[in-house]
Structure formats: C-alpha cells, structure tokens
C-alpha cells in the first residue's frame, strides 16, 4: 500500500510496511521511482520517498537549489509527517543530501545507508566547474525534447546506463514517471546547480556521527569503468570515520545498477534490515 501526498512542498510517496519508516532520497537526475527495485526486494520496508525539488512530481518547486537546501526540504517532509527521527537511505546525490541532513540535524537521523554516494568520489577528482556544467547541461538537453512514448525516451537515456535491463518493468515504470505528455519533468537549472554543488561544493562528511553503512559499486558507468569508490578509498574512509561502521562492495554492477537492479537492491535491503 502506498499513497502520494504533498508534504513540505514536495510530492512524496509514502509506502506502508512493517518497519519503522525509512526516508529514501534519490539521485541528481532521478526520481522517487528509483526505489522500485528496493520495494520489490524488501516489501516489508516502510518508505518515505520524495521527488526532490525540480524533479518528477516536484518539478514545479523551483530553486535556488543545493545539497543543503534538499536537506532542509527533508526536514520539512519529516515535520509534515510528525516524525522526530528516521533511518535514511540515499543514493548518489541522495547520499550527499543524507549526510548533510545527518550533520545539520543529527537529532532527525538515527542511522544511514549510503548507496554509491555521500562521500567525495574518486571519479570526480580534477573535475572543474566548467566541466561539470557542460556535462550536466548536456544531460539536461532531454528537457527540450518531446518523446512520442516511453520507448523513444528509453532509447535516449539508457545508453548512459548500460547495465540496466531495458525489458525490466520496474525500469519502464521509473522512466514513465519522468514524463508528462512526452516531456521530461526535470528543471535543468536545478539539475546543473545540484550537480555542481554535489561534486565541487563543501562536504560535512567528517562531522558525521550517526551509524552509517556504505554500499558501493564495482564500476561507475559500465563494465570495467573506474569506480566512484575504489576499495582502497573506502578502506581509508572507514579508517578516518568511526561512524562508517560497515561497507560492502557489490560486484558486477555500476553506479546505476547498484540500486536499479534486483542484485544491487538486495544488498541495500539487507543493510537496511540490520539497522
């Protein structure tokens, strides 16, 4: 059972389950249906899954936007639900938002599961602001197009996610949620601002004191690509940050597939069950 509500100014899907609620925060160019695979693997989980400002059902919620602003939006969602403290699961930029939330408002976060995000990424070392803006401006070009159907949209976006199964009905549902009348529900200015802040902005991860788990992918984009988090970097993070209590490498997946496949979602589900 789930229902969609307007909470804290955002469109939020609240999924009823048998557990204490988990706030699930999606990535920079994603939407709340990112959690389809987690729901399939762990139907017992109670989830609070917002569309972040500028995406999906929250596309009309404008900027300015940043990781810190998203964290404050999450506080507003929790306030609207009368929840004092929750477990938080964040993927990619959602992991950075989760860390910002846990460090700015530690009383609102019990613990965290971060999925290929939340800490500075090796693949971003040496990237300039111009480079980030160029890359994500190109990614935002889909906003200016009209797609005849979800299959045409899949043709456009899936080459950048090569390990996903085009025939997966969970993926189709995710892509459908991006669209309204053939247009992508994404604010390009917010996308670029958020990407720039995530990659180049300040991070409070060293202040993190909530129990934290990191699930990370073997590759970044496709088989053999350099990972966001090489194992030696993860070991260094664990040595420097006592709050990072568990880490797990998911072999055979890349960044997107770390949550958008049953294989990746199963690992994430097991870490959420241990909280």
PDB file of C-alpha atoms in Angstrom, residues 5 7 22 25 34 42 50 67-68 71 81 109 114 137 139 148 156 163 203 230 240 247 263:
ATOM      1  CA  UNK A   5       0.951  13.302  -0.731  1.00  0.00           C
ATOM      2  CA  UNK A   7       4.463  17.192   2.106  1.00  0.00           C
ATOM      3  CA  UNK A  22      12.969   4.916   6.071  1.00  0.00           C
ATOM      4  CA  UNK A  25      16.457  10.101  -1.161  1.00  0.00           C
ATOM      5  CA  UNK A  34      14.394   4.836  -8.193  1.00  0.00           C
ATOM      6  CA  UNK A  42      12.054  -5.741   0.601  1.00  0.00           C
ATOM      7  CA  UNK A  50      10.032  12.243  -2.139  1.00  0.00           C
ATOM      8  CA  UNK A  67      22.557  19.808  -1.264  1.00  0.00           C
ATOM      9  CA  UNK A  68      21.886  21.827   1.904  1.00  0.00           C
ATOM     10  CA  UNK A  71      18.403  18.560   3.385  1.00  0.00           C
ATOM     11  CA  UNK A  81       4.670  13.521   8.933  1.00  0.00           C
ATOM     12  CA  UNK A 109      18.544  10.891  11.729  1.00  0.00           C
ATOM     13  CA  UNK A 114      24.500   5.299   1.592  1.00  0.00           C
ATOM     14  CA  UNK A 137      23.835  20.826 -19.318  1.00  0.00           C
ATOM     15  CA  UNK A 139      22.306  15.702 -19.781  1.00  0.00           C
ATOM     16  CA  UNK A 148       6.489  10.118 -28.592  1.00  0.00           C
ATOM     17  CA  UNK A 156      17.646   8.385 -25.404  1.00  0.00           C
ATOM     18  CA  UNK A 163      23.898  -2.486 -17.280  1.00  0.00           C
ATOM     19  CA  UNK A 203      31.026  18.439   2.403  1.00  0.00           C
ATOM     20  CA  UNK A 230      37.765   2.173  -5.206  1.00  0.00           C
ATOM     21  CA  UNK A 240      39.058   8.037   9.203  1.00  0.00           C
ATOM     22  CA  UNK A 247      30.904  -1.224   3.892  1.00  0.00           C
ATOM     23  CA  UNK A 263      21.015  -7.669  -7.420  1.00  0.00           C
TER      24      UNK A 263
END
